[in-house]
Every structure is written in structure tokens, then in C-alpha cells.
Coordinates of N, CA and C and ligand atoms in Angstrom, one line a residue:
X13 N 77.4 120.2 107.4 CA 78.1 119.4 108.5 C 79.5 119.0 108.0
X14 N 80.7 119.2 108.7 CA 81.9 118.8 108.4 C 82.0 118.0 109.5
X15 N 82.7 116.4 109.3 CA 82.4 115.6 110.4 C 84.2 115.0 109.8
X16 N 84.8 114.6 111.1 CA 86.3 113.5 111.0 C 85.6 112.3 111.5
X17 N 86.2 111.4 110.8 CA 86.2 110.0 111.3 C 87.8 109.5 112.1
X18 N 87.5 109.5 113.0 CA 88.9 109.1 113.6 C 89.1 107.9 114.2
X19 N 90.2 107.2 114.0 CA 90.3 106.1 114.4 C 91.5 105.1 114.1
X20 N 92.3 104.0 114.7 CA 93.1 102.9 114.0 C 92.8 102.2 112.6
X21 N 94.2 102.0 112.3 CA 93.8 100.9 110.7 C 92.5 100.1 111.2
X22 N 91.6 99.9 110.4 CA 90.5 98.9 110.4 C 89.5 99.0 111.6
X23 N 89.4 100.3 112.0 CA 88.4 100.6 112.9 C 87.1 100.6 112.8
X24 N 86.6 101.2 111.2 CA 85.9 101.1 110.3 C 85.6 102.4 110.2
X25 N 86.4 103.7 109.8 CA 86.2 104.6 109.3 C 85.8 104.8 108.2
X26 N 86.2 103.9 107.1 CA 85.5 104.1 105.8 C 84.2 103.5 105.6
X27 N 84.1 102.5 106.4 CA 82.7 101.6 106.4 C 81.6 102.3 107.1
X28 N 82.2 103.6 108.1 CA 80.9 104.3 108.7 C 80.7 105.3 107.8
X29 N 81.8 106.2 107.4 CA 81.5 107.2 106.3 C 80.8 106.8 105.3
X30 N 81.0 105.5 105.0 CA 80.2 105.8 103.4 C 78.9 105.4 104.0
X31 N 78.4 104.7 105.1 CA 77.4 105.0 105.7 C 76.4 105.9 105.4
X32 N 76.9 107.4 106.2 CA 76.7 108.6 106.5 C 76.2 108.8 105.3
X33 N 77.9 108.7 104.3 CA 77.3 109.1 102.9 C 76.1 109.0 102.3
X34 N 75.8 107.9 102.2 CA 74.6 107.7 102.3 C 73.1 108.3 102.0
X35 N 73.5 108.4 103.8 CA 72.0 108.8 104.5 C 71.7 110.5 104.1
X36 N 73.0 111.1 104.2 CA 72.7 112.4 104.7 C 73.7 112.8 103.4
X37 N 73.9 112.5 102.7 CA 74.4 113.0 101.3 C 76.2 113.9 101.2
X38 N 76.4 113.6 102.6 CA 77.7 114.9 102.7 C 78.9 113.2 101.8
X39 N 79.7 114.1 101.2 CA 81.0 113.7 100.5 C 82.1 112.9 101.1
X40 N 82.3 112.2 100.9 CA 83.1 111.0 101.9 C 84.4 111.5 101.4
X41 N 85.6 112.1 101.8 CA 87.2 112.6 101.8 C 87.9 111.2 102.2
X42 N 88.5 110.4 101.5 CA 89.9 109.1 102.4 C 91.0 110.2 101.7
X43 N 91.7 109.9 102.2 CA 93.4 110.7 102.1 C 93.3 109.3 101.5
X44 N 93.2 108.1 101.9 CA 94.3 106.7 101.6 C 93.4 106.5 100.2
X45 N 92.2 106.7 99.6 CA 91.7 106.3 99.0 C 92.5 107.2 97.7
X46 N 92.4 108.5 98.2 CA 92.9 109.6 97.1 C 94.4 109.3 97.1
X47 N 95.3 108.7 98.0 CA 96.7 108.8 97.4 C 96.7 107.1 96.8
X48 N 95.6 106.2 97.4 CA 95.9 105.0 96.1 C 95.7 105.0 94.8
X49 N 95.2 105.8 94.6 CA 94.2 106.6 93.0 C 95.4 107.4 92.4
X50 N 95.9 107.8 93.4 CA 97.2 109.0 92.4 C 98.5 107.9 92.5
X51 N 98.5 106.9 93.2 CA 99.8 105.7 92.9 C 99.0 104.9 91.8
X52 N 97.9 104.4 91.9 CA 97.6 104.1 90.5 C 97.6 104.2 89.2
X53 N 97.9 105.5 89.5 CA 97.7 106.5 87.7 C 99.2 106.8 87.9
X54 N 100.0 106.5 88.9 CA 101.6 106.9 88.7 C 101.7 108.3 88.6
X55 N 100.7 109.3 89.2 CA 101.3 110.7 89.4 C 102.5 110.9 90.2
X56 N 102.6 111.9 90.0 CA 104.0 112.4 91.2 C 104.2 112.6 92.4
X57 N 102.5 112.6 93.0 CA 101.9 112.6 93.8 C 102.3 111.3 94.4
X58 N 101.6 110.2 93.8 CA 101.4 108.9 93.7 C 102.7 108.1 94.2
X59 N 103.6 108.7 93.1 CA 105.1 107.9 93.1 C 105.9 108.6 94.8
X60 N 105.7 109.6 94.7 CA 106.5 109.9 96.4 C 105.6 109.0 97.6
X61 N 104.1 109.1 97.4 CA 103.2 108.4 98.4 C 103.8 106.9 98.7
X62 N 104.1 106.6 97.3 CA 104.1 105.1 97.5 C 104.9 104.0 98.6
X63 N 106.2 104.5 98.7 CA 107.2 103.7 99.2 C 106.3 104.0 100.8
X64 N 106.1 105.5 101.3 CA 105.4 105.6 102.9 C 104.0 104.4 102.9
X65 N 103.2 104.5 102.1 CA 102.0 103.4 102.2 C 102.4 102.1 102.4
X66 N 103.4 101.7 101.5 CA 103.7 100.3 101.3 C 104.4 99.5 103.0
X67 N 105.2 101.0 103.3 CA 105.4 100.2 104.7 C 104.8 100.8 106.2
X68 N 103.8 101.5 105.6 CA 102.9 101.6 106.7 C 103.4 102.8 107.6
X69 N 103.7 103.6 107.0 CA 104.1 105.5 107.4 C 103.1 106.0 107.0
X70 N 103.2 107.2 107.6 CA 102.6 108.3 106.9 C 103.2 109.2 105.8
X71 N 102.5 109.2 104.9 CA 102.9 110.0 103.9 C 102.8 111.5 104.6
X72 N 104.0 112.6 103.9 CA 104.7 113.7 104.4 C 103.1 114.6 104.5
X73 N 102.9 115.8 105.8 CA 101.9 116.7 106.3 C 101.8 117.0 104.9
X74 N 102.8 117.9 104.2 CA 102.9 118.7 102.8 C 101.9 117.9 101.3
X75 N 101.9 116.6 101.0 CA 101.5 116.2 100.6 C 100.0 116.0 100.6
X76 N 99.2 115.9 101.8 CA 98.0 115.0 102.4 C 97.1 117.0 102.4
X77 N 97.9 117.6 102.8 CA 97.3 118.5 103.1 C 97.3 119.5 101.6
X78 N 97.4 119.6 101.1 CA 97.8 120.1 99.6 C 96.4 119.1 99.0
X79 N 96.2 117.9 99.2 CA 95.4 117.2 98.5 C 93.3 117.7 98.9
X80 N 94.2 117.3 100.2 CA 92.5 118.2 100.8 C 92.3 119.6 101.1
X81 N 92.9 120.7 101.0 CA 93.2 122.3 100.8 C 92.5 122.0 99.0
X82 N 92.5 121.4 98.1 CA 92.2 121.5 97.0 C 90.8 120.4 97.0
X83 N 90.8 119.6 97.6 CA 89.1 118.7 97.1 C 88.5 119.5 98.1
X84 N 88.4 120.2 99.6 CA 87.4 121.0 100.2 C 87.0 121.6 99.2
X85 N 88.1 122.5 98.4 CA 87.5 123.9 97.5 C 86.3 123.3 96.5
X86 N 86.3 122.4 95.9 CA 85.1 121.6 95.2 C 83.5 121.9 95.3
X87 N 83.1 121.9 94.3 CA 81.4 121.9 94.3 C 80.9 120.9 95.2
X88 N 81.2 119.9 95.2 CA 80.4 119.1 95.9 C 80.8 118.8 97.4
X89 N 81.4 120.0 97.6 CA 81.8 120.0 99.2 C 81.1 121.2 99.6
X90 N 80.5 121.4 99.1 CA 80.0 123.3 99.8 C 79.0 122.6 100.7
X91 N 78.0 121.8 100.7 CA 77.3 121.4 101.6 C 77.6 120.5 102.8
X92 N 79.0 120.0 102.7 CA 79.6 119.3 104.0 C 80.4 118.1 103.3
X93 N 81.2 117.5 103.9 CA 81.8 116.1 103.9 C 82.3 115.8 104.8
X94 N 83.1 114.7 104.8 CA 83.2 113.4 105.8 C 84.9 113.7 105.8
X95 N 85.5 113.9 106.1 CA 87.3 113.5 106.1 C 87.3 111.9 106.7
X96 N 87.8 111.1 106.1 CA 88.0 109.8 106.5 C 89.4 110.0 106.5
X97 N 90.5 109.4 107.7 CA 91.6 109.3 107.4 C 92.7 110.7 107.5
X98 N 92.0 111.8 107.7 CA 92.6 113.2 107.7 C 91.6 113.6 108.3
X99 N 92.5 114.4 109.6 CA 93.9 115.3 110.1 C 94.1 113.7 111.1
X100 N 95.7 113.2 110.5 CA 96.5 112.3 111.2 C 97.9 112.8 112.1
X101 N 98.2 113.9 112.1 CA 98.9 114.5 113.2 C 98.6 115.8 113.4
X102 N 98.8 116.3 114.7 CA 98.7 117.7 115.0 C 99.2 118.9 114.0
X103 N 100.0 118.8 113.0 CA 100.3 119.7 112.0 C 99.1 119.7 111.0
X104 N 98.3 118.3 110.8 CA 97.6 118.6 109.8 C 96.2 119.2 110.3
X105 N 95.6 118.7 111.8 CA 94.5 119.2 112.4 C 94.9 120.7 112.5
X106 N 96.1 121.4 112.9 CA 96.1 122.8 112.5 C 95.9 123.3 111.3
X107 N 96.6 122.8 110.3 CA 96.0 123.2 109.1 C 94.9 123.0 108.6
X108 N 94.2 122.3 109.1 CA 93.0 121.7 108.7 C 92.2 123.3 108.9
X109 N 92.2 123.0 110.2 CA 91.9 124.5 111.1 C 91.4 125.3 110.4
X110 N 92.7 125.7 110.1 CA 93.1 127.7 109.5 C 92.4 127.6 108.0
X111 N 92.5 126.1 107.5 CA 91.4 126.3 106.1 C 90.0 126.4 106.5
X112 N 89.8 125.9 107.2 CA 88.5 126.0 107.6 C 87.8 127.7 108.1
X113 N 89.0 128.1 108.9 CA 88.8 129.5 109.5 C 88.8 130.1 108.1
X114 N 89.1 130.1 107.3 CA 89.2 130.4 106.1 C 88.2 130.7 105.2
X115 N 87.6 129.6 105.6 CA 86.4 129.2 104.9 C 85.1 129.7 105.2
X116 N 85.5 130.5 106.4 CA 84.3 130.5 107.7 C 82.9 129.5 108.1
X117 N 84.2 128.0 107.9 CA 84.0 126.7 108.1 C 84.2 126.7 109.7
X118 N 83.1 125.3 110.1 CA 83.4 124.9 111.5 C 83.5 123.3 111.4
X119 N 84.4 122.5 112.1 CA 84.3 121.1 112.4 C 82.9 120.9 113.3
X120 N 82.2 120.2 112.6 CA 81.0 119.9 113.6 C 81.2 118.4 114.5
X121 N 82.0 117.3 114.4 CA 81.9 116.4 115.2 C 83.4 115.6 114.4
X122 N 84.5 115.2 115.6 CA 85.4 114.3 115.4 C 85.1 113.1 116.2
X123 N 85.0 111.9 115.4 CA 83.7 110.6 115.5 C 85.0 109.9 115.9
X124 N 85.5 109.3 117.1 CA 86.4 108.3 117.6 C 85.9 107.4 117.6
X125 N 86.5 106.1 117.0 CA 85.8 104.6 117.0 C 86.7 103.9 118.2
X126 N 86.7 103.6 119.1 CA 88.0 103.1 119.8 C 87.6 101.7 119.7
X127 N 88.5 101.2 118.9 CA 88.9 99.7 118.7 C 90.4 98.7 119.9
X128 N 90.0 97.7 119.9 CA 91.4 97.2 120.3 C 92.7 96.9 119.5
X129 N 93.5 97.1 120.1 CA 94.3 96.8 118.7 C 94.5 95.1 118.7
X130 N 93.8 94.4 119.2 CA 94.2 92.9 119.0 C 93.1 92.6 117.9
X131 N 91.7 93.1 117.8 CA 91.0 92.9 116.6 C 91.0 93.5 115.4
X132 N 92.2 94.1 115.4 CA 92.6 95.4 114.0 C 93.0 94.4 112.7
X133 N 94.1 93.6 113.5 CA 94.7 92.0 111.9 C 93.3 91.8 111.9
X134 N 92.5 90.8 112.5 CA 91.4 90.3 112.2 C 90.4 91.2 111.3
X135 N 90.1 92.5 111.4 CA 89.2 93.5 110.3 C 90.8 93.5 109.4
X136 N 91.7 94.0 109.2 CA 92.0 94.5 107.9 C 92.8 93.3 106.7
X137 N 93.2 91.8 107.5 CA 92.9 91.0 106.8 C 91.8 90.2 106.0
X138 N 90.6 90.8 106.6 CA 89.5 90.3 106.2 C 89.0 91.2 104.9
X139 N 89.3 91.8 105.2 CA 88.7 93.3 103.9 C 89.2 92.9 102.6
X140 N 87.9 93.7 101.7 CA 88.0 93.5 100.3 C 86.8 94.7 100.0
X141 N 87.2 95.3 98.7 CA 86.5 96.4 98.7 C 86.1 95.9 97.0
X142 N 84.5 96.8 96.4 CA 85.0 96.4 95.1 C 85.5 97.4 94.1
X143 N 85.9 96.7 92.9 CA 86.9 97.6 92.2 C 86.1 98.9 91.0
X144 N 84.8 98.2 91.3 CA 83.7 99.3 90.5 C 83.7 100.6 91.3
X145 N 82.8 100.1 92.6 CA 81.9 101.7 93.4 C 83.0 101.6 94.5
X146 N 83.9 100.7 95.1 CA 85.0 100.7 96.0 C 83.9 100.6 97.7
X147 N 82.5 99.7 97.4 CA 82.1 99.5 98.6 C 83.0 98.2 99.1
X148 N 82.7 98.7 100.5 CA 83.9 97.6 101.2 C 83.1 96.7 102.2
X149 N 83.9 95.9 102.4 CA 83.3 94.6 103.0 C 84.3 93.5 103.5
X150 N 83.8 92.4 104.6 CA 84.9 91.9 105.2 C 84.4 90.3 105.1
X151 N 85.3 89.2 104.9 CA 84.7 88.2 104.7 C 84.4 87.6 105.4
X152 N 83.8 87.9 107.0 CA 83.4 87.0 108.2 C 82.6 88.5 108.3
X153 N 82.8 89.3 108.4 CA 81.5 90.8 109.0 C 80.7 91.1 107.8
X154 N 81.1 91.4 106.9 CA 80.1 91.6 106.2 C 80.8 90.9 104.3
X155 N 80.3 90.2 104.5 CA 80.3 89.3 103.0 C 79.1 90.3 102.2
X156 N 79.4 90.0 101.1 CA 78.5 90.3 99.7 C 77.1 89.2 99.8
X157 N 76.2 89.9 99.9 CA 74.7 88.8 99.6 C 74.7 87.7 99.1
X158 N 75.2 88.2 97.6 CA 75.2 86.9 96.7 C 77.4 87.0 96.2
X159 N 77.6 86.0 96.7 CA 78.8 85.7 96.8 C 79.4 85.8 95.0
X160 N 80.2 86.8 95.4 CA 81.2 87.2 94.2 C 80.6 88.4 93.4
X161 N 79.6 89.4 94.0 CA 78.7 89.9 92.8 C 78.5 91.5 94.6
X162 N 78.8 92.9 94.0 CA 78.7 93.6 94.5 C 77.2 93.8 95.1
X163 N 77.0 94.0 96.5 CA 75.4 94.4 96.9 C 75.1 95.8 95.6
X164 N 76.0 96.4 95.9 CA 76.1 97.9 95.4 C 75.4 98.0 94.1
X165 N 76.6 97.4 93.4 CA 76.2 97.9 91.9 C 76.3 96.6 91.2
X166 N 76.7 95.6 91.5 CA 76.8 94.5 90.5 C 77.8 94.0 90.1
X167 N 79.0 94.7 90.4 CA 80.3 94.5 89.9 C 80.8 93.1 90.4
X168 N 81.5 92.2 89.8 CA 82.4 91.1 90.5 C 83.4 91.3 90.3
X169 N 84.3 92.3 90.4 CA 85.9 92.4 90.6 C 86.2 93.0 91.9
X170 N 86.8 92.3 92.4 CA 86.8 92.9 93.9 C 88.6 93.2 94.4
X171 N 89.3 94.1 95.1 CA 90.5 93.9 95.2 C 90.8 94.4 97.0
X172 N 92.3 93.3 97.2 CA 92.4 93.8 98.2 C 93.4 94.5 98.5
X173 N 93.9 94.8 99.4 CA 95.2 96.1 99.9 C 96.2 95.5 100.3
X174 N 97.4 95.8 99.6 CA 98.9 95.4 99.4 C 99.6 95.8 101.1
X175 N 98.4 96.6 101.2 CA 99.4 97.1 103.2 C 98.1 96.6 104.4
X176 N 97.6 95.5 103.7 CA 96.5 95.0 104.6 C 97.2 93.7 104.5
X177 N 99.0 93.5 105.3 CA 99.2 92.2 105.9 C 99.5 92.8 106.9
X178 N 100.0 91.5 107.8 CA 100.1 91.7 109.5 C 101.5 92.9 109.7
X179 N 102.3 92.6 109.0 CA 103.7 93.2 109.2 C 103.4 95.1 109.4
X180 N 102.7 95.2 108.2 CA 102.4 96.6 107.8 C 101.6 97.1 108.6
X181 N 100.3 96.2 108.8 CA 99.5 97.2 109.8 C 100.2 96.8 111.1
X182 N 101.0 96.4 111.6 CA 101.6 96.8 113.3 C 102.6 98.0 112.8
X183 N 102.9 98.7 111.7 CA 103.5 99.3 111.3 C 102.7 101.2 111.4
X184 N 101.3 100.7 110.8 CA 100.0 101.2 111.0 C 99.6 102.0 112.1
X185 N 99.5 100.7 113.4 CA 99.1 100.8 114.5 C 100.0 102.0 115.3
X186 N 101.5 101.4 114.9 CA 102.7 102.7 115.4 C 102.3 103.7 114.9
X187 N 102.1 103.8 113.9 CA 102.0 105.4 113.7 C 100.6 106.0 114.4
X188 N 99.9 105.2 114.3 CA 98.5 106.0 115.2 C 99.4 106.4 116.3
X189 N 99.3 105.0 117.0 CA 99.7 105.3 118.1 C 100.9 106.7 118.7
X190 N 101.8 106.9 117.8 CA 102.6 107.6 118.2 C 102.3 109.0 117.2
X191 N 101.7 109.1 116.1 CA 101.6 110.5 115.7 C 100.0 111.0 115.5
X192 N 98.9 110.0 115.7 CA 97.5 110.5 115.3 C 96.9 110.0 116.5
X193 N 96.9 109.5 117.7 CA 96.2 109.2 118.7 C 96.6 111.0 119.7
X194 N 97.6 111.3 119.6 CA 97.8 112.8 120.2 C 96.9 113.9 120.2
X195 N 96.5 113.1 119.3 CA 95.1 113.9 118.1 C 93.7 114.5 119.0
X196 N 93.8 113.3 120.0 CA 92.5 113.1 121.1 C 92.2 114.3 121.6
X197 N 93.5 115.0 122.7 CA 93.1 115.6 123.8 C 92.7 117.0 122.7
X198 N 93.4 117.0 121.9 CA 93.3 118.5 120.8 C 92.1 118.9 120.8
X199 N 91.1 118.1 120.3 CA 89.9 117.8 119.6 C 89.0 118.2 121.2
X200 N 89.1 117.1 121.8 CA 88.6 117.3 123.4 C 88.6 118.6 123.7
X201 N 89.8 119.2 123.7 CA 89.5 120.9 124.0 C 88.7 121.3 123.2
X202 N 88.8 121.2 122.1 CA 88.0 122.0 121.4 C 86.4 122.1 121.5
X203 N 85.9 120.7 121.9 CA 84.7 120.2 122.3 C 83.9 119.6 121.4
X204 N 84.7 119.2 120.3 CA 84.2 118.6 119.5 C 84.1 116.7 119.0
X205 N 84.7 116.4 120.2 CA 85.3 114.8 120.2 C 84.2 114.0 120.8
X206 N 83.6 113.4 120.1 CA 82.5 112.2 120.3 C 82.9 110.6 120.0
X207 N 83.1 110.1 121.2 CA 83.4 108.6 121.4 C 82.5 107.0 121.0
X208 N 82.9 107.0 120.0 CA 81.9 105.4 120.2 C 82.5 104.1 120.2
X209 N 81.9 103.0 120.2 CA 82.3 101.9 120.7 C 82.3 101.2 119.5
X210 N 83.4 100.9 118.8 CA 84.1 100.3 117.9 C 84.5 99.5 117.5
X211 N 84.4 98.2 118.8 CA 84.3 97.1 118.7 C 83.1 96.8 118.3
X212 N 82.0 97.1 118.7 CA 80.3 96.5 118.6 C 80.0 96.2 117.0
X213 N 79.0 96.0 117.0 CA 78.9 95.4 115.5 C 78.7 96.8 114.5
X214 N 79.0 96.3 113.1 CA 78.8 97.9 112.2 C 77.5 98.0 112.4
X215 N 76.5 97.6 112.4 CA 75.2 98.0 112.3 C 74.8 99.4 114.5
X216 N 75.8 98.2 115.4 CA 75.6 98.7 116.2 C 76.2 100.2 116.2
X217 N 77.4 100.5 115.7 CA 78.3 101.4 115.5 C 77.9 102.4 114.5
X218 N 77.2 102.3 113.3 CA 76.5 103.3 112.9 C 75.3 103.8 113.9
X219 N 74.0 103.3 114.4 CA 73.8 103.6 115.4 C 73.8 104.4 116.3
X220 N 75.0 104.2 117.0 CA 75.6 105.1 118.0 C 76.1 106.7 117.1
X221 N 76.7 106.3 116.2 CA 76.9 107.8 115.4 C 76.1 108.3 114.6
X222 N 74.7 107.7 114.9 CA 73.1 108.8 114.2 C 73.1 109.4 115.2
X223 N 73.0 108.4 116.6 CA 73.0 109.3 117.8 C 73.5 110.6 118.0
X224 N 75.1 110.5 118.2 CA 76.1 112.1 117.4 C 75.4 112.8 116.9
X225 N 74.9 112.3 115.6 CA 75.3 113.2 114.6 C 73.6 113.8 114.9
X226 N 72.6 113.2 115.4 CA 70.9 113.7 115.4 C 71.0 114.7 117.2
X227 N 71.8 115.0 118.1 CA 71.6 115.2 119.1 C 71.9 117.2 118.6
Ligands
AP5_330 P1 93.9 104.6 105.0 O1 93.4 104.0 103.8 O2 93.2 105.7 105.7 O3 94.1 103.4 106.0 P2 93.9 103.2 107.6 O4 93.9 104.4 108.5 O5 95.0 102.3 108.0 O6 92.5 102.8 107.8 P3 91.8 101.6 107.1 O7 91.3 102.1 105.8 O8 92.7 100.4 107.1 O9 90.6 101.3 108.1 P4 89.2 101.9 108.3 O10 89.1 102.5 109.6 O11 88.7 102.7 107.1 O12 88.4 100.5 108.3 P5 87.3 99.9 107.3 O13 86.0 100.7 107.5 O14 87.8 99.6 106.0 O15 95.5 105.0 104.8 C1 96.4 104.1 104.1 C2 97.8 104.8 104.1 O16 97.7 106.0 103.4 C3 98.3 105.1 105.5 O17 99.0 104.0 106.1 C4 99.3 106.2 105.1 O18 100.5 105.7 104.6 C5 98.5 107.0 104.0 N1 97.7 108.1 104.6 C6 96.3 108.2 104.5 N2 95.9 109.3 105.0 C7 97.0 110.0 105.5 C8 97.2 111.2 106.2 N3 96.2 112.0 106.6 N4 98.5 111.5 106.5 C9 99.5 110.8 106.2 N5 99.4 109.6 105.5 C10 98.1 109.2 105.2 O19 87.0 98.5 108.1 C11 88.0 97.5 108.1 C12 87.4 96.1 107.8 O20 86.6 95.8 109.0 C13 86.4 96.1 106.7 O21 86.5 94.8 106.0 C14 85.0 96.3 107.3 O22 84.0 95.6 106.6 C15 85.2 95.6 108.7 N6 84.5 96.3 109.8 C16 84.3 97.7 109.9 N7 83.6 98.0 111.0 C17 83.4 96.8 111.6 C18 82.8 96.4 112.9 N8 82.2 97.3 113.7 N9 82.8 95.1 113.2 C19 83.3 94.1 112.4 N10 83.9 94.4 111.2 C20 84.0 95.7 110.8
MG331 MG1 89.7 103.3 105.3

């Protein structure tokens, strides 16, 4: 099963994927997770990503797609994964495409969360992920059990995101809005666009996407 998570900053695309991951074992893909990892380590990668992240752009088609054209090819993608965060404009959903055609790959479901954008500050101010397994969590939706100590694995270092203030994500929202929300009707033709309700609670919103994903 090859599944998109689509959606606004702080819709909870990564929060449902790793979900999924979970349950049904397919490989969670973030673009944002893989270009924070290569700004971390200061690749070359990393160092061009950086300045687009920091103020809430998109980093260039050429980059993002080059990244996932090479982790599809991977062992642990032969049985399906998750793209979290990728195809963000019509150039990359075509490429995405022709890899896949390639592959004699099929997209099985692009999972829209439709959020409002007035509750987007409220989720991505709240987030904190941890710095061990990088499960994520919000400090009014979903807090850690035992406070300061990972459900996951146990870790207490937790960190949060340098483009999770207000300024950046309306910075965020533009770009959905204007280069990855286009994204919709594409997908629609193709017949593969499944809508859920994104406000509702995570527990209600995974739910809805067993639905999807079991029909
Ligand atoms: P990326 O890391 O993908 O950021 P994003 O799209 O802005 O999305 P987020 O990760 O902020 O939100 P999410 O939908 O995953 O929400 P989450 O589950 O964490 O990209 C970062 C940057 O990298 C981009 O700005 C760009 O520069 C670059 N980039 C990445 N991919 C690219 C691409 N393909 N092309 C070009 N550039 C690219 O949830 C948010 C919070 O809300 C959490 O705290 C969570 O616990 C909570 N929450 C989740 N669901 C719910 C719910 N139902 N109710 C209440 N709280 C909830
Ligand atoms: Mg995310």
C-alpha cells in the first residue's frame, strides 16, 4: 500500500502516519523530517534546505524529489510506505507519478485532513516531539503519560521546532495554500483522494482513516 498524507502545517500528518506505521507496518517518508536530519548533520543538502525551512518556503522540487526518488528505491519500502509531507506542488505529484509508473507502483489513497486554518498556531505551537524515537505530541492534545519521560521508549529529551512560531507558520499556510492545496483537484481525478475530518480528535481521525484504508 503506497498512501500520501495530505494536509496544512499541523493538521496531523505525522501524528496519523506514525499511526498507520504502527498498525500495518508500511514506512513513514516526512520530506521535513529527512531535510531536518540533513540540516543537522550540515550536508549540502541540509545547508541549501535551510534558509527555505527557517522561513517557511518550500524547499526547491529538485531537492525533495531527489530525496524520495532514492529512499522509495530502499529495502524497507518494497512493501509500501506512507509519504508524509510529499508531493507538495504539482511538479512533484508528477514526478512522483512517473517514479511510481516506473516502478509499476500505484498510489493507493491521498488521505486529506482538512483543518481550519485558525486551529493550525494552536497544534504547531503546542508540539514537541522526542529527541530519541521523534514520537510527537502536543501539550494540551496529547501530553506524555508520565510527564517529562517518553510513552514510546523512555527518553526525556524532548525538542521543539525553530519554524513552529506564529510568524513562520502563516508563512506555511501560504504556501499550502498557494502551491500544495492545487494538489486537490489532481488527485480527485485520479480517484484517489479521501477526505477526513481533521479537526476531530486524533483518536477520532485515525478512525476515520482505518475506515479508508479497510474499505
Ligand atoms: P513538515 O515537517 O512537513 O511540516 P508541515 O507540513 O508544516 O507539517 P507539520 O509537520 O507542521 O504538521 P503535521 O501535519 O505533521 O502535524 P502533526 O501531526 O505534527 O515540513 C517542514 C518544512 O520542510 C516545510 O515548511 C518546507 O520548508 C520543507 N518541506 C518539507 N517537505 C517538503 C516538500 N515536499 N517540498 C518542499 N519543501 C518541503 O500535528 C501537529 C500537532 O498537533 C502535534 O503536536 C499533534 O500532537 C497535534 N495534533 C495532531 N492531530 C491532532 C488532532 N486531531 N487534534 C488535536 N491535536 C492534534
Ligand atoms: Mg509533520
Amino acid at each position: 500500500m503506497i498512501l500520501v498524507m495530505f494536509g496544512p502545517p499541523g493538521a496531523g500528518k505525522g501524528t496519523q502516519a506514525q499511526l498507520i506505521q504502527k498498525v500495518l507496518g508500511l514506512v513513514q517518508l516526512s520530506t521535513g523530517d529527512m531535510l531536518r536530519a540533513a540540516k543537522n548533520a550540515g550536508t549540502a543538502i541540509g545547508l541549501k534546505a535551510k534558509e527555505a525551512m527557517e522561513s517557511g518556503q518550500l524547499v526547491t522540487d529538485e531537492i525533495v524529489v531527489g530525496i524520495i526518488a532514492d529512499r522509495i528505491s530502499e529495502d524497507d519500502c518494497k512493501n509500501g510506505f506512507i509519504l508524509d509531507g510529499f508531493p507538495r506542488t504539482v511538479a512533484q505529484a508528477e514526478a512522483l507519478d512517473k517514479m511510481l509508473t516506473e516502478k509499476g507502483l500505484k498510489l493507493s489513497h491521498v488521505i486529506e485532513m482538512e483543518v481550519d486554518d485558525v486551529v493550525i498556531v494552536e497544534r504547531v505551537s503546542g508540539r514537541f516531539t522526542c529527541a530519541s524515537c521523534n514520537e510527537g505530541y502536543h501539550d494540551s492534545f496529547k501530553p506524555t503519560k508520565v510527564e517529562g519521560t517518553c510513552d514510546e521508549c523512555g527518553g526525556t529529551e524532548f525538542i521543539r521546532r525553530p519554524d513552529d512560531n506564529a510568524e513562520t507558520v502563516s508563512s506555511r499556510l501560504k504556501a499550502y495554500h498557494e502551491q500544495t492545496a492545487p494538489l486537490l483537484p489532481y488527485y480527485k481525478e485520479q480517484g484517489v483522494l479521501r477526505t477526513v475530518d481533521g479537526m476531530a480528535s486524533i483518536d477520532e481521525v485515525s478512525r476515520q482513516i482505518n475506515e479508508v484504508l479497510t474499505v
